[in-house]
CSV table of C-alpha atoms in Angstrom, one decimal:
chain,number,residue,atom,x,y,z
G,466,UNK,CA,74.9,56.5,-15.1
G,467,UNK,CA,73.3,59.9,-14.8
G,468,UNK,CA,70.7,60.1,-12.0
G,469,UNK,CA,68.0,62.0,-13.9
G,470,UNK,CA,65.4,61.1,-11.3
G,471,UNK,CA,67.2,63.5,-9.0
G,472,UNK,CA,66.6,66.4,-11.3
G,473,UNK,CA,64.1,68.9,-10.0
G,474,UNK,CA,61.6,70.3,-12.5
G,475,UNK,CA,60.1,73.7,-11.7
G,476,UNK,CA,56.4,74.3,-12.4
G,477,UNK,CA,57.2,76.5,-15.4
G,478,UNK,CA,59.7,74.0,-16.7
G,479,UNK,CA,57.1,71.3,-16.5
G,480,UNK,CA,54.6,73.3,-18.5
G,481,UNK,CA,57.4,74.2,-21.0
G,482,UNK,CA,58.5,70.5,-21.3
G,483,UNK,CA,55.0,69.3,-21.9
G,484,UNK,CA,54.5,71.7,-24.8
G,485,UNK,CA,57.8,70.8,-26.3
G,486,UNK,CA,57.1,67.1,-25.9
G,487,UNK,CA,53.7,67.4,-27.5
G,488,UNK,CA,55.2,69.4,-30.4
G,489,UNK,CA,57.8,66.7,-31.1
G,490,UNK,CA,55.1,64.0,-30.9
G,491,UNK,CA,52.8,65.9,-33.4
G,492,UNK,CA,55.7,66.4,-35.8
G,493,UNK,CA,56.6,62.8,-35.8
G,494,UNK,CA,53.0,61.7,-36.1
G,495,UNK,CA,52.6,64.1,-39.1
G,496,UNK,CA,55.7,62.6,-40.7
G,497,UNK,CA,54.3,59.1,-40.3
G,498,UNK,CA,50.9,60.1,-41.6
G,499,UNK,CA,52.5,61.6,-44.7
G,500,UNK,CA,54.7,58.5,-45.2
G,501,UNK,CA,51.6,56.2,-44.9
G,502,UNK,CA,49.6,58.2,-47.3
G,503,UNK,CA,52.5,58.0,-49.7
G,504,UNK,CA,53.0,54.3,-49.3
G,505,UNK,CA,49.3,53.6,-49.5
G,506,UNK,CA,49.0,55.6,-52.7
G,507,UNK,CA,51.6,53.4,-54.3
G,508,UNK,CA,50.2,50.0,-53.2
G,509,UNK,CA,50.0,47.8,-56.2
G,510,UNK,CA,50.3,44.3,-54.8
G,511,UNK,CA,50.3,42.2,-51.7
G,512,UNK,CA,54.0,42.7,-50.9
G,513,UNK,CA,53.4,46.4,-50.8
G,514,UNK,CA,50.6,45.8,-48.2
G,515,UNK,CA,52.9,43.8,-45.9
G,516,UNK,CA,55.6,46.4,-46.3
G,517,UNK,CA,53.1,49.0,-45.1
G,518,UNK,CA,52.1,46.6,-42.3
G,519,UNK,CA,55.8,46.2,-41.2
G,520,UNK,CA,56.3,49.9,-41.3
G,521,UNK,CA,53.3,50.5,-39.1
G,522,UNK,CA,54.3,47.8,-36.7
G,523,UNK,CA,57.7,49.3,-36.2
G,524,UNK,CA,56.5,52.9,-35.9
G,525,UNK,CA,53.8,51.9,-33.3
G,526,UNK,CA,56.3,49.9,-31.2
G,527,UNK,CA,58.8,52.8,-31.5
G,528,UNK,CA,56.3,55.5,-30.5
G,529,UNK,CA,54.9,53.5,-27.6
G,530,UNK,CA,58.3,53.2,-26.1
G,531,UNK,CA,59.5,56.7,-26.9
G,532,UNK,CA,56.7,59.0,-25.8
G,533,UNK,CA,56.4,58.0,-22.2
G,534,UNK,CA,56.1,61.2,-20.2
G,535,UNK,CA,57.8,60.7,-16.9
G,536,UNK,CA,60.1,63.4,-15.4
G,537,UNK,CA,62.5,60.7,-14.3
G,538,UNK,CA,63.3,59.9,-17.9
G,539,UNK,CA,62.5,63.2,-19.7
G,540,UNK,CA,66.1,64.3,-20.1
G,541,UNK,CA,66.7,61.0,-22.1
G,542,UNK,CA,63.5,61.4,-24.1
G,543,UNK,CA,64.4,64.9,-25.1
G,544,UNK,CA,67.9,63.9,-26.0
G,545,UNK,CA,66.5,61.1,-28.3
G,546,UNK,CA,64.0,63.5,-29.9
G,547,UNK,CA,66.8,66.1,-30.5
G,548,UNK,CA,69.0,63.3,-31.9
G,549,UNK,CA,66.2,62.2,-34.3
G,550,UNK,CA,65.4,65.8,-35.3
G,551,UNK,CA,61.9,66.0,-33.9
G,552,UNK,CA,62.9,69.0,-31.7
G,553,UNK,CA,65.9,71.3,-31.7
G,554,UNK,CA,68.0,72.3,-28.8
G,555,UNK,CA,67.0,75.9,-29.3
G,556,UNK,CA,63.4,75.0,-28.7
G,557,UNK,CA,64.3,73.7,-25.3
G,558,UNK,CA,65.5,77.1,-24.0
G,559,UNK,CA,62.7,77.3,-21.4
G,560,UNK,CA,64.5,74.6,-19.4
G,561,UNK,CA,67.4,75.4,-17.0
G,562,UNK,CA,70.8,75.7,-18.5
G,563,UNK,CA,71.8,72.5,-16.6
G,564,UNK,CA,69.0,70.5,-18.2
G,565,UNK,CA,69.8,71.9,-21.7
G,566,UNK,CA,73.4,71.0,-21.2
G,567,UNK,CA,72.6,67.4,-20.2
G,568,UNK,CA,70.2,67.0,-23.1
G,569,UNK,CA,72.8,68.4,-25.5
G,570,UNK,CA,75.5,66.1,-24.2
G,571,UNK,CA,73.3,63.0,-24.3
G,572,UNK,CA,72.0,63.9,-27.8
G,573,UNK,CA,75.6,64.2,-28.9
G,574,UNK,CA,76.5,60.8,-27.4
G,575,UNK,CA,73.4,59.2,-29.0
G,576,UNK,CA,74.4,60.8,-32.3
G,577,UNK,CA,77.9,59.3,-32.3
G,578,UNK,CA,76.6,55.9,-31.1
G,579,UNK,CA,73.7,55.5,-33.5
G,580,UNK,CA,75.0,57.1,-36.7
T,167,UNK,CA,35.5,13.8,-38.3
T,168,UNK,CA,35.6,13.6,-42.1
T,169,UNK,CA,38.9,12.0,-43.3
T,170,UNK,CA,39.7,14.4,-46.1
T,171,UNK,CA,43.2,13.1,-46.4
T,172,UNK,CA,41.8,9.9,-47.9
T,173,UNK,CA,40.3,11.8,-50.8
T,174,UNK,CA,42.0,11.1,-54.1
T,175,UNK,CA,42.6,14.1,-56.4
T,176,UNK,CA,43.0,13.4,-60.1
T,177,UNK,CA,45.5,15.3,-62.2
T,178,UNK,CA,42.8,17.4,-63.8
T,179,UNK,CA,41.2,18.1,-60.5
T,180,UNK,CA,44.5,19.2,-59.1
T,181,UNK,CA,44.9,21.7,-62.0
T,182,UNK,CA,41.4,22.9,-61.6
T,183,UNK,CA,41.7,23.2,-57.8
T,184,UNK,CA,44.8,25.3,-58.1
T,185,UNK,CA,43.2,27.7,-60.5
T,186,UNK,CA,40.1,28.1,-58.4
T,187,UNK,CA,42.2,28.5,-55.3
T,188,UNK,CA,44.3,31.2,-56.9
T,189,UNK,CA,41.2,33.0,-58.1
T,190,UNK,CA,39.8,33.1,-54.6
T,191,UNK,CA,43.1,34.4,-53.3
T,192,UNK,CA,43.3,37.1,-55.9
T,193,UNK,CA,39.8,38.2,-55.2
T,194,UNK,CA,40.3,38.4,-51.5
T,195,UNK,CA,43.6,40.3,-52.0
T,196,UNK,CA,42.0,42.7,-54.3
T,197,UNK,CA,39.2,43.4,-51.8
T,198,UNK,CA,41.9,44.0,-49.1
T,199,UNK,CA,43.8,46.3,-51.4
T,200,UNK,CA,40.6,48.3,-52.0
T,201,UNK,CA,39.8,48.5,-48.3
T,202,UNK,CA,43.3,49.7,-47.5
T,203,UNK,CA,43.3,52.4,-50.2
T,204,UNK,CA,39.9,53.5,-48.8
T,205,UNK,CA,41.1,53.5,-45.2
T,206,UNK,CA,44.4,55.2,-46.1
T,207,UNK,CA,42.7,57.9,-48.0
T,208,UNK,CA,40.6,58.7,-44.9
T,209,UNK,CA,43.5,58.8,-42.4
T,210,UNK,CA,43.2,62.0,-40.4
T,211,UNK,CA,44.8,61.2,-37.1
T,212,UNK,CA,46.9,58.7,-35.2
T,213,UNK,CA,43.9,56.5,-34.2
T,214,UNK,CA,43.1,56.0,-37.9
T,215,UNK,CA,46.6,54.8,-38.4
T,216,UNK,CA,46.4,52.2,-35.6
T,217,UNK,CA,43.0,51.1,-36.9
T,218,UNK,CA,44.6,50.5,-40.3
T,219,UNK,CA,47.5,48.6,-38.6
T,220,UNK,CA,45.0,46.4,-36.7
T,221,UNK,CA,43.2,45.7,-39.9
T,222,UNK,CA,46.4,44.7,-41.7
T,223,UNK,CA,47.5,42.5,-38.7
T,224,UNK,CA,44.2,40.7,-38.7
T,225,UNK,CA,44.1,40.2,-42.5
T,226,UNK,CA,47.7,39.0,-42.6
T,227,UNK,CA,47.2,36.5,-39.9
T,228,UNK,CA,43.9,35.3,-41.5
T,229,UNK,CA,45.5,34.9,-45.0
T,230,UNK,CA,48.5,33.1,-43.7
T,231,UNK,CA,46.3,30.5,-42.0
T,232,UNK,CA,43.7,30.2,-44.7
T,233,UNK,CA,45.6,29.9,-48.0
T,234,UNK,CA,47.7,26.8,-47.2
T,235,UNK,CA,47.6,24.7,-50.3
T,236,UNK,CA,47.6,21.0,-49.1
T,237,UNK,CA,45.4,18.4,-50.7
T,238,UNK,CA,44.7,17.0,-47.2
T,239,UNK,CA,42.9,20.1,-46.2
T,240,UNK,CA,41.7,21.5,-49.5
T,241,UNK,CA,38.1,20.5,-49.0
T,242,UNK,CA,38.0,22.5,-45.8
T,243,UNK,CA,39.8,25.4,-47.4
T,244,UNK,CA,37.3,25.5,-50.3
T,245,UNK,CA,34.4,25.2,-47.9
T,246,UNK,CA,35.6,28.2,-46.0
T,247,UNK,CA,36.2,30.2,-49.2
T,248,UNK,CA,32.7,29.4,-50.4
T,249,UNK,CA,31.3,30.3,-47.0
T,250,UNK,CA,33.1,33.7,-47.1
T,251,UNK,CA,32.0,34.3,-50.6
T,252,UNK,CA,35.5,34.3,-52.3
T,253,UNK,CA,34.4,31.5,-54.6
T,254,UNK,CA,31.1,30.0,-55.5
T,255,UNK,CA,30.1,26.4,-55.6
T,256,UNK,CA,29.3,26.7,-59.3
T,257,UNK,CA,32.9,27.6,-60.0
T,258,UNK,CA,34.1,24.3,-58.4
T,259,UNK,CA,32.3,22.2,-61.0
T,260,UNK,CA,35.6,20.8,-62.3
T,261,UNK,CA,35.8,18.7,-59.1
T,262,UNK,CA,34.1,15.3,-58.7
T,263,UNK,CA,30.5,15.4,-57.5
T,264,UNK,CA,31.6,13.8,-54.3
T,265,UNK,CA,34.0,16.6,-53.5
T,266,UNK,CA,31.5,19.3,-54.5
T,267,UNK,CA,29.0,17.7,-52.2
T,268,UNK,CA,31.4,17.6,-49.3
T,269,UNK,CA,32.4,21.2,-49.9
T,270,UNK,CA,28.8,22.3,-50.1
T,271,UNK,CA,27.9,20.4,-46.9
T,272,UNK,CA,30.9,21.8,-45.0
T,273,UNK,CA,30.3,25.4,-46.2
T,274,UNK,CA,26.7,25.1,-45.1
T,275,UNK,CA,27.8,23.9,-41.6
T,276,UNK,CA,30.3,26.7,-41.4
T,277,UNK,CA,27.6,29.2,-42.4
T,278,UNK,CA,25.3,28.1,-39.7
T,279,UNK,CA,28.1,28.1,-37.1
T,280,UNK,CA,29.7,31.4,-37.9
T,281,UNK,CA,26.7,33.6,-38.8
């Protein structure tokens, strides 16, 4: 397994990573807000309500696990966010080429595993 | 403790109780639907989303426990519904006077305990 906790993050990379991470988070939140407004607008009966509840439970659990900001796992987090489309590889060009390469490779592996 | 499982329900009381029970359920559901539409319309940020999620979790748990239709516990269920305002004592006038009396007494006890 890749030892991402051995990767060194420069000060500028840390700042860059934080901004990229926050952008991805805001995009995903915005998408969830839109989806909830859409679902809430179409609520007609009790089953719609529990469907909304299930959706929120799943998203909350997912977000809690995904957006942990630790440098030891950040390569994996970015790979997942790239894989899910919340950030693009191009937007991570403030990181070293080595990190970008690892993220790209991991995202590709995740893509072929999950899809 | 009152032995409600010894209470006999006549056929007409059973029909009447089912209708009253369903009415209370529909009223409470309608109130929840309205509250969710209201909350969903005012969602601006992620904390509003989790507040909505918490609200739905609590209501779902509450409803699951409350609307169990068993004759052995129906006196208690009606007392709770009266206490919470989802049905009025007057609307239970298709039940025997004994049952109405027990429901009224229990609702009063719940009222003084909970409020």
